[in-house]
Coordinates of C-alpha atoms in Angstrom, one line a residue:
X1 CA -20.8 -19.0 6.5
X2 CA -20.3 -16.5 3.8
X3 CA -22.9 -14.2 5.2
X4 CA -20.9 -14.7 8.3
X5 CA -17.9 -13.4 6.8
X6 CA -19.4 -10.3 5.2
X7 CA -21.0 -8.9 8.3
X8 CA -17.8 -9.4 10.5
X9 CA -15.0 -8.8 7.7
X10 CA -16.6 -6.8 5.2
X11 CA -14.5 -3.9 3.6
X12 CA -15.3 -1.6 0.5
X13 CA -14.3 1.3 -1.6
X14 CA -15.3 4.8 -2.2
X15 CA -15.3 7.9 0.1
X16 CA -15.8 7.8 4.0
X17 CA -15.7 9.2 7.3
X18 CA -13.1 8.9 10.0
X19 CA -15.2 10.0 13.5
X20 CA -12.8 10.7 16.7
X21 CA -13.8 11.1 20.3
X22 CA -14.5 15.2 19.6
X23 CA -16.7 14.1 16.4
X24 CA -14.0 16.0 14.3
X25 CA -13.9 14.2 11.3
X26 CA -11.8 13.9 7.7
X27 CA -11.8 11.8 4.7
X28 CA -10.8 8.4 4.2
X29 CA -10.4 6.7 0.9
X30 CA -12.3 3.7 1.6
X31 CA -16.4 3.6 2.2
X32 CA -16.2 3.3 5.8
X33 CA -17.3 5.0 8.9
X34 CA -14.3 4.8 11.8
X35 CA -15.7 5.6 15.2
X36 CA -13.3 5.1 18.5
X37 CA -15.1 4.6 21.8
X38 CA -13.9 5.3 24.9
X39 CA -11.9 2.7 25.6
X40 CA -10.2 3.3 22.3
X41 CA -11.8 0.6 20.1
X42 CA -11.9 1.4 16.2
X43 CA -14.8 0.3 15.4
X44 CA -15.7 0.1 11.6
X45 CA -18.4 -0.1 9.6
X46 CA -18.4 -0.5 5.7
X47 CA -19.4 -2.6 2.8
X48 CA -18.2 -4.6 0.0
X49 CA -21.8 -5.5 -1.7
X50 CA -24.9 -3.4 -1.9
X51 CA -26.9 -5.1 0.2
X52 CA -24.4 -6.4 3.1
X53 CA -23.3 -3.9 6.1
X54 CA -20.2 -4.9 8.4
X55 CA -17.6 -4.1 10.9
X56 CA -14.2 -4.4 12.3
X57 CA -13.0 -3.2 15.7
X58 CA -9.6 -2.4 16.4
X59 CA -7.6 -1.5 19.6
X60 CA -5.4 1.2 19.0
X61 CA -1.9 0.8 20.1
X62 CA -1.0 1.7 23.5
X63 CA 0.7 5.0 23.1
X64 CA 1.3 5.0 26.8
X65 CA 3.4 1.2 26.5
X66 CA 4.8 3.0 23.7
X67 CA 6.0 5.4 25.0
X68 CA 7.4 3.4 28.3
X69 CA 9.4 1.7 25.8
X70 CA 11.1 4.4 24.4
X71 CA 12.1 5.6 28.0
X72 CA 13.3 1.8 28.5
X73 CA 15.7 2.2 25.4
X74 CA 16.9 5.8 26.7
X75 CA 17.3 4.3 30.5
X76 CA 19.9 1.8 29.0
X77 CA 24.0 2.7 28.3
X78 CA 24.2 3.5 24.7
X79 CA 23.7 6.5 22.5
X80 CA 20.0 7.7 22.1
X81 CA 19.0 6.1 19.7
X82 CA 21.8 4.1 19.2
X83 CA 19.8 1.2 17.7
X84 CA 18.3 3.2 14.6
X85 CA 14.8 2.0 13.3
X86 CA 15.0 -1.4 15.7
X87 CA 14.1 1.6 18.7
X88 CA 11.3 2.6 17.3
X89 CA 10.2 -1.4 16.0
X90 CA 10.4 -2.4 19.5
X91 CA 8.4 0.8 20.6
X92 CA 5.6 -0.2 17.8
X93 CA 5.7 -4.1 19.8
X94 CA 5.3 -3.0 23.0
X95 CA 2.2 -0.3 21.7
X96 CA 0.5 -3.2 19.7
X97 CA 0.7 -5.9 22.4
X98 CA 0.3 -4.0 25.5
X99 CA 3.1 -5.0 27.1
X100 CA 6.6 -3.4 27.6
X101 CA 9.0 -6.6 27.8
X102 CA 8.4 -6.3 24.0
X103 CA 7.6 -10.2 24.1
X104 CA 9.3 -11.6 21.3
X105 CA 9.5 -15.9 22.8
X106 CA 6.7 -17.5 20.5
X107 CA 6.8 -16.7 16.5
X108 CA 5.2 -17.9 13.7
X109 CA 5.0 -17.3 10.1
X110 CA 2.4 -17.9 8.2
X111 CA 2.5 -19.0 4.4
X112 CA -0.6 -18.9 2.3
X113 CA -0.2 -21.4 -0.6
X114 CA -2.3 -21.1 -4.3
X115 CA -2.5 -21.4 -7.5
X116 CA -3.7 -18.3 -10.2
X117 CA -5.1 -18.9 -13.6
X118 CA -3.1 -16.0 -14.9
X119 CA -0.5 -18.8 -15.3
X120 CA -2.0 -19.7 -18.4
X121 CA -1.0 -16.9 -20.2
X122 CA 3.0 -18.2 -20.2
X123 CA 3.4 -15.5 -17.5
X124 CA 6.2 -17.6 -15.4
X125 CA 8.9 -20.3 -16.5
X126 CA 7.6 -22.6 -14.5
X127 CA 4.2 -24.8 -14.0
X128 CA 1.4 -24.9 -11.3
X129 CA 2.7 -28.1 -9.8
X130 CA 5.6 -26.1 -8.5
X131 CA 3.6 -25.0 -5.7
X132 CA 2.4 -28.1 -4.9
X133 CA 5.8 -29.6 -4.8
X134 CA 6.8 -26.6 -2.6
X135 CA 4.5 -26.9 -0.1
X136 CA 4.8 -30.5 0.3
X137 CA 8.0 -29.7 1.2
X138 CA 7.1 -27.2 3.8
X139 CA 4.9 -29.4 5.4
X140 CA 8.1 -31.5 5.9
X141 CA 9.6 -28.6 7.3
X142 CA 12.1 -28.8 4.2
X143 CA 12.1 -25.5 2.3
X144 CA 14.0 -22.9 2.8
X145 CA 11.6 -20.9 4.8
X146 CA 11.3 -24.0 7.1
X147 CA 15.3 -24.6 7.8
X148 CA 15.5 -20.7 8.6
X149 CA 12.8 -20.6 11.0
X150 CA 14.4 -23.9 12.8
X151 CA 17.8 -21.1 13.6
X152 CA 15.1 -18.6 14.5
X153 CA 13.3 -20.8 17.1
X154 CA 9.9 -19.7 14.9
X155 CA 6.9 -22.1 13.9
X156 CA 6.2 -22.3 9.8
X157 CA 2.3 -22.6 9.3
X158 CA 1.7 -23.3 5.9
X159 CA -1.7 -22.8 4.7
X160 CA -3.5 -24.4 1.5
X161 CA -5.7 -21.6 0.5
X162 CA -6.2 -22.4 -3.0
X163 CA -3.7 -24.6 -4.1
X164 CA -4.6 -26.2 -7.6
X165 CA -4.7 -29.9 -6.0
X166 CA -7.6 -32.2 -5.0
X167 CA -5.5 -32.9 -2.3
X168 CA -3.3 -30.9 0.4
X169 CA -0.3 -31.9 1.0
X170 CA 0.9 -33.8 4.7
X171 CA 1.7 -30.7 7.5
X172 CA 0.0 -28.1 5.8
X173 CA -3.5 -26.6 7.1
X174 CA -6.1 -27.3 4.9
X175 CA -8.2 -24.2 4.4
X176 CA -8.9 -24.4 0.2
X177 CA -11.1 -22.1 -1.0
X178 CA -10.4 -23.3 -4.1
X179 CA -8.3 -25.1 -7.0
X180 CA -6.6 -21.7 -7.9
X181 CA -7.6 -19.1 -9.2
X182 CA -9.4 -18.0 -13.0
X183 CA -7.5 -16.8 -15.8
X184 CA -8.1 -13.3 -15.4
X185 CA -7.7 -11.9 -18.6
X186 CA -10.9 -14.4 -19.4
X187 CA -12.7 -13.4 -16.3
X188 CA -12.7 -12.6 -12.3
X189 CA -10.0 -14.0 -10.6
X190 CA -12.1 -14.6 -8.0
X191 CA -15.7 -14.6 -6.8
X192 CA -16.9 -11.7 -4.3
X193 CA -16.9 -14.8 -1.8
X194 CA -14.1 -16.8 -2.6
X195 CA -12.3 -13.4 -1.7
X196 CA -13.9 -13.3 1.4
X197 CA -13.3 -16.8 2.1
X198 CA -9.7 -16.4 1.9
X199 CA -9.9 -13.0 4.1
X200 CA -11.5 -15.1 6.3
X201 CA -9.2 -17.6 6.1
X202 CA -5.7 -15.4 6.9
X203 CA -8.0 -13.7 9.9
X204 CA -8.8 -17.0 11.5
X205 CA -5.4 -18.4 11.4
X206 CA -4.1 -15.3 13.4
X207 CA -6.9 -16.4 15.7
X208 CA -5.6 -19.6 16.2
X209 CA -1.7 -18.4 16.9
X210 CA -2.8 -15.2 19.1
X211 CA -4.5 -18.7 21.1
X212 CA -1.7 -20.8 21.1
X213 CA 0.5 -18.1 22.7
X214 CA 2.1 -16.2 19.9
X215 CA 3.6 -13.1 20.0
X216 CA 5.1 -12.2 16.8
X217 CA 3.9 -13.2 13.2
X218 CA 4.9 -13.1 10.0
X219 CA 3.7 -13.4 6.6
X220 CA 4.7 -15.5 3.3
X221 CA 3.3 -17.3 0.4
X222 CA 3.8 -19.8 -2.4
X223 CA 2.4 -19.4 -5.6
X224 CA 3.6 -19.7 -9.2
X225 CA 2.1 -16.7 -10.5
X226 CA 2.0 -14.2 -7.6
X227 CA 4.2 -11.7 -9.1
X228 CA 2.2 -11.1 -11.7
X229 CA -1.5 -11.0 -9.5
X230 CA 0.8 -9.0 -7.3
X231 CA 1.6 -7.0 -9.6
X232 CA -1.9 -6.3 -11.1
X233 CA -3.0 -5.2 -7.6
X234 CA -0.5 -2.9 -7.1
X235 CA -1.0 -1.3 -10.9
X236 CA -4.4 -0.4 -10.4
X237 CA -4.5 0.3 -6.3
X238 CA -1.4 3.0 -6.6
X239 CA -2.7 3.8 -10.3
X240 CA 0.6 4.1 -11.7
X241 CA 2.0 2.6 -15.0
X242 CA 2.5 -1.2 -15.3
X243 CA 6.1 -1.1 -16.6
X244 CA 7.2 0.6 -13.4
X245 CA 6.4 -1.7 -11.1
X246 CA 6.5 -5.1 -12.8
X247 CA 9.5 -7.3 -11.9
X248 CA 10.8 -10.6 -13.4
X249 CA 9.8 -12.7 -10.7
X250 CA 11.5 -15.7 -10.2
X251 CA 13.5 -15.2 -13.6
X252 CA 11.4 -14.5 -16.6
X253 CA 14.1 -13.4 -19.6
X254 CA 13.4 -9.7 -20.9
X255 CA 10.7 -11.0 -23.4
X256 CA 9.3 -12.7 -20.6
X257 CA 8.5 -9.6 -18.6
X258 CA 7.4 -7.7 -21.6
X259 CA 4.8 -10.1 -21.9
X260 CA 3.9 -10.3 -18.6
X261 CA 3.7 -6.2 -18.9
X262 CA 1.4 -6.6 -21.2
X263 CA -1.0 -9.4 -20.2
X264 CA -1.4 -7.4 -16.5
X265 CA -1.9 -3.9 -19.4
X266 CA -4.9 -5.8 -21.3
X267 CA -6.5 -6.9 -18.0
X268 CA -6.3 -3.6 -16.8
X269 CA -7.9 -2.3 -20.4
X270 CA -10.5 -5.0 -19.7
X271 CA -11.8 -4.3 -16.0
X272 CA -11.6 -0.7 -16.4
X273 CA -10.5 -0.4 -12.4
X274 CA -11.0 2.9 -10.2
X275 CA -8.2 2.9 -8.1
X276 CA -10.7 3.3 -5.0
X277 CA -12.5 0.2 -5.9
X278 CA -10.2 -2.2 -3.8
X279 CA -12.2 -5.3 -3.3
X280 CA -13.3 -5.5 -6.6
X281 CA -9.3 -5.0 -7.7
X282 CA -8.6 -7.8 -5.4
X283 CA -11.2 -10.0 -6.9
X284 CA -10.3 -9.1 -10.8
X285 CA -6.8 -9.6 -11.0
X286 CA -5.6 -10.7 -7.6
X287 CA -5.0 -14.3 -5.6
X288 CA -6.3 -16.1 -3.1
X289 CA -2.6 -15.5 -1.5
X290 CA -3.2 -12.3 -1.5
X291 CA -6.4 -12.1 0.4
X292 CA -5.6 -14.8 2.9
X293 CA -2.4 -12.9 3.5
X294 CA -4.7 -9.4 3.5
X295 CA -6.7 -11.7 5.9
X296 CA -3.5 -11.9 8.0
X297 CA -2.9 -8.3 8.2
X298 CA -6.6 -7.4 9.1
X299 CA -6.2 -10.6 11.8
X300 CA -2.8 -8.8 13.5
X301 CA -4.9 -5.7 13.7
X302 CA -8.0 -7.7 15.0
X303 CA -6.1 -9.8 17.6
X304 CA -3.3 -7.1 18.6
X305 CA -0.5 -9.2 17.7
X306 CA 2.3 -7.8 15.3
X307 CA 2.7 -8.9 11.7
X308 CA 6.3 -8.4 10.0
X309 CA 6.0 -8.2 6.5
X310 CA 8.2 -10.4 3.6
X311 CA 8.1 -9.1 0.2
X312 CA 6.2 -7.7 -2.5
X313 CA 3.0 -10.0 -2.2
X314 CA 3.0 -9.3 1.3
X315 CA 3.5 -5.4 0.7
X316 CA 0.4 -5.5 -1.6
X317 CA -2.2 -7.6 0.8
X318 CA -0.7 -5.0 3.1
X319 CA -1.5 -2.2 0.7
X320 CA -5.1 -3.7 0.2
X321 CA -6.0 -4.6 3.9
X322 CA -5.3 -0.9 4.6
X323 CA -7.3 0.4 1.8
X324 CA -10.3 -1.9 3.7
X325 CA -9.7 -1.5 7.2
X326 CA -7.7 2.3 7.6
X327 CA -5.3 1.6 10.8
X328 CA -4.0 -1.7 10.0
X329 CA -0.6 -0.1 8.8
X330 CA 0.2 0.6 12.9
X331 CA 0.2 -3.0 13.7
X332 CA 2.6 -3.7 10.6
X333 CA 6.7 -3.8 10.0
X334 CA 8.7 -4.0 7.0
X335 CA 11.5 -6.8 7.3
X336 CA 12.8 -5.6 3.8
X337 CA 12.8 -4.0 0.4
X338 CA 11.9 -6.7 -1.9
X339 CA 13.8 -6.3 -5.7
X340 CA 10.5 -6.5 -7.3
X341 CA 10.1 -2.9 -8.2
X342 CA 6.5 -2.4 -6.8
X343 CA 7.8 -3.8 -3.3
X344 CA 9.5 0.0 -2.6
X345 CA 6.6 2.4 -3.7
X346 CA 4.1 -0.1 -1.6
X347 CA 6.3 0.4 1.5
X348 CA 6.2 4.2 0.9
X349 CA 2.5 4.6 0.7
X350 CA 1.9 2.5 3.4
X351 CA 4.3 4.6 5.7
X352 CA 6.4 1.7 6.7
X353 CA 10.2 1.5 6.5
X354 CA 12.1 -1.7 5.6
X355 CA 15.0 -2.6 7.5
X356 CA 16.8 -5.2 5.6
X357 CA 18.0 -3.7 1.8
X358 CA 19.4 -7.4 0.3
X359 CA 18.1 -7.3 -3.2
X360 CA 16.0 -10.9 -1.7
X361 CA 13.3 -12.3 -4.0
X362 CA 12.8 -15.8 -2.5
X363 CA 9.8 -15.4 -1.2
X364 CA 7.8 -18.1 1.3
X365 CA 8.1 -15.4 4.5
X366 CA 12.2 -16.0 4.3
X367 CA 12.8 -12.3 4.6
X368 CA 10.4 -11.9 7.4
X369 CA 12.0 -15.1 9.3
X370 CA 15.6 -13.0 8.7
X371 CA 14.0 -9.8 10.6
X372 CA 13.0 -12.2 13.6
X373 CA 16.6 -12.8 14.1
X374 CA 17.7 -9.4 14.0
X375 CA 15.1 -8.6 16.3
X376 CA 16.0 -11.3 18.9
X377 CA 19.6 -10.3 18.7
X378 CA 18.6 -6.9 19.3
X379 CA 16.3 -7.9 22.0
X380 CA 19.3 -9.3 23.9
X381 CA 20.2 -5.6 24.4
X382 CA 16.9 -4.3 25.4
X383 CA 16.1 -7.3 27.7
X384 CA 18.8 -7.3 30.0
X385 CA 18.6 -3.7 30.9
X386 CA 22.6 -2.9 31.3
X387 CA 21.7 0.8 32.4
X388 CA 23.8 3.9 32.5
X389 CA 23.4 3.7 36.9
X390 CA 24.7 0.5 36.3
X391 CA 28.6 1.3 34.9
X392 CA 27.9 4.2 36.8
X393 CA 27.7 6.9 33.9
X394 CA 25.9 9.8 33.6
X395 CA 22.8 9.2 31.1
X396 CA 22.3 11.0 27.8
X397 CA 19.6 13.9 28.1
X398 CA 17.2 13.8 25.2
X399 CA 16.8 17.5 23.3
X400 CA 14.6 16.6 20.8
X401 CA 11.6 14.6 20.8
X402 CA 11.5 11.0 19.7

C-alpha cells in the first residue's frame, strides 16, 4: 500500500519545470515536472524518495464556466460587483466544478483528529486526552463545529488520523496511521510513510464525499499541539523568524509562548531545514493533521471539488500541498484570517484572500462552516436571477475588466 501511495501521491522539493501546451517553460519551487495535455489535465510528476517516481493530474478550472459566472453576476440588478470578493468566490466554484449553478446543496467538512509528541515538551495547557474527549464528542455531533454545521445544513466527518488512543471513538472514521505523533525535538515527527499515509488518508476521504454527491468541502482538525507543529511548518516553509509567527494557541500565558518559541527555535537548530525541502519539513516537525488535511487540499484539486479553508493549520497543509502539487491554490478559498499570526502571511503567499476578519481561534473547521453560510445567503441572490430586464432597468456597462 505504501508503494501505492508514493507512485500516485508522491511530492518533493528542489527546483522544477512547469511545461505548457507551447513547451514554454519557467521555474517552480518544488522537484516537479507539470505538463498540460490537451484536454487540460496537469499532469505531474515528482518525488519525495530517491528511488520512487510519481504523479498527480489535475483539471484546470474551467475559465470558460468562469467566466459564464461572472456574466451571470453582471446579468443580475445590482451594482457590478456589488457583492465584493463573494463575486469572484462564486466565479472560482463554478470554474472548479464545471458547472455554472455554482452548486452549493451538499457540504461537508472534514476534521482530521491527532495527537503530536511535541506535547511533551509543556508546549500547551492542556493534555493529549483532550482530543480524544473532543472527538468523541464530534462523533456525537456535540462540538461546536457539529451544532454549527446542523444551521448550515453541512455534514461533519471527523477523521481519526492519529489520535493517541487504542481505540476511535463512536461516529468518527477510523483511518489511524498512528498513536500520535514523536516528540520532535527527540526525533522525526513522522516517518516518510506515515506522512504519506496521512496524505493518503485526506485524499481518499475527498474521494469518498466527491462520491456521495458533495459539492462543497471544508477543512478542520483537532489536535492538542497543532499550533505549535503548525507553527514549525510555517517557520521553516516561509523561512521567516519563529517569534513572528508563533501564536498562543488556545491560551498559553506569555511564558508559555516564549517557551513554545523556543522549543519550535531548537528543532529548527536541530533539523537544519532548507525551506525548499517540504516533505521532509512536514515529516520533522509537522502532524499527522497536517498531512491528512494537506491530503484534503491535494484531494479537492484531484476530484475538482472546492475546499474552503478554516484557520492557521488549514492555511499551512494549504501552504505545504501547494509547495507539492503547484496549482492546488486555484481550487482553494479562505473563510478567514485566523488570530494566530502565521495564519495572515500563509494566506498572502498562497494568493488567497480571507473573507471573514473575527479574530476566531476555535478551530475544528468552525470558521469554514461560518463561510458556508455566508455563501448560501449569498447564493440566494445569485440563484434566483432577479435581472435588470426584469424591473425593467437598464443594465450597468462594465469599463474595466473583471
Amino acid at each position: 500500500m505504501i508503494t501505492e501511495i508514493k507512485k500516485k501521491y508522491a511530492g518533493g522539493s528542489g527546483m522544477g519545470r512547469y511545461l505548457n501546451q507551447g513547451n514554454e517553460s519557467f521555474e517552480k519551487s518544488v522537484n516537479s515536472e507539470i505538463y498540460i495535455d490537451k484536454t487540460g489535465v496537469i499532469k505531474y510528476t515528482n518525488r519525495v524518495l530517491n528511488t520512487m517516481q510519481g504523479y498527480v493530474c489535475i483539471r484546470r478550472p474551467d475559465e470558460k464556466i468562469r467566466k459564464k459566472v461572472q456574466e451571470n453576476w453582471d446579468s443580475l440588478a445590482k451594482p457590478l460587483d456589488g457583492l465584493g470578493i463573494f463575486e469572484k468566490i462564486f466565479t472560482q466554484i463554478g470554474a472548479v466544478t464545471g458547472d455554472e449553478r455554482v452548486p452549493l446543496q451538499k457540504k461537508a467538512v472534514i476534521v482530521m483528529c491527532a495527537d503530536n509528541g511535541i506535547v511533551e515538551e509543556g508546549i500547551s495547557q492542556s493534555g493529549q486526552e483532550i482530543t480524544y474527549q473532543v472527538a468523541e464528542s464530534m462523533g456525537k455531533r456535540k462540538s461546536s463545529v457539529c451544532l454549527m454545521a446542523a444551521q448550515a445544513n453541512a455534514k461533519v466527518i471527523p477523521i481519526d488520523v492519529g489520535i493517541a488512543a487504542e481505540e476511535t471513538p463512536e461516529g468518527v472514521w477510523n483511518k489511524k496511521v498512528s498513536r500520535g505523533t514523536k516528540n520532535f525535538l527527540k526525533q522525526p515527527a513522522m516517518t516518510e510513510e506515515e506522512a504519506l499515509a496521512a496524505i493518503e488518508a485526506g485524499i481518499d476521504s475527498v474521494k469518498k464525499c466527491k462520491e456521495d454527491g458533495m459539492t462543497l468541502l471544508a477543512t478542520g482538525e483537532m489536535g492538542i499541539g497543532n499550533t505549535t507543529t503548525s507553527s514549525a511548518v510555517a517557520a521553516a516553509l516561509l523561512n521567516c523568524e519563529t517569534a513572528a509567527i508563533t501564536g498562543k494557541g488556545a491560551g498559553l500565558s506569555d511564558a508559555g509562548l516564549l517557551h513554545k518559541i523556543a522549543v519550535i527555535d531548537e528543532a529548527r537548530k536541530k533539523y537544519q531545514f532548507d525551506s525548499k525541502d517540504v516533505f521532509r519539513i512536514l515529516c520533522s516537525v509537522g502532524g499527522l493533521d497536517i498531512a491528512g488535511l494537506c491530503g484534503v487540499c491535494i484531494g479537492g484539486a484531484v476530484y475538482g471539488v472546492p475546499v474552503v479553508l478554516d484557520g492557521v493549520i488549514s492555511a499551512v497543509a494549504a501552504l505545504v500541498a501547494e509547495r507539492l502539487v503547484p496549482g492546488v491554490k486555484d481550487f482553494l478559498i479562505a473563510s478567514h484570517k485566523s488570530r494566530e499570526p502565521a495564519a495572515a502571511l500563509i494566506l498572502q503567499e498562497l494568493g488567497v484572500h480571507p473573507v471573514i476578519d473575527g479574530s476566531l481561534a476555535l478551530g475544528e473547521g468552525t470558521g469554514a462552516v461560518l463561510m458556508f453560510g455566508l455563501l448560501d445567503t449569498v447564493h440566494a441572490v445569485y440563484g434566483n436571477r432577479t435581472t435588470f430586464s426584469d424591473i425593467r432597468v437598464e443594465a450597468y456597462k462594465r469599463f474595466t475588466d473583471v
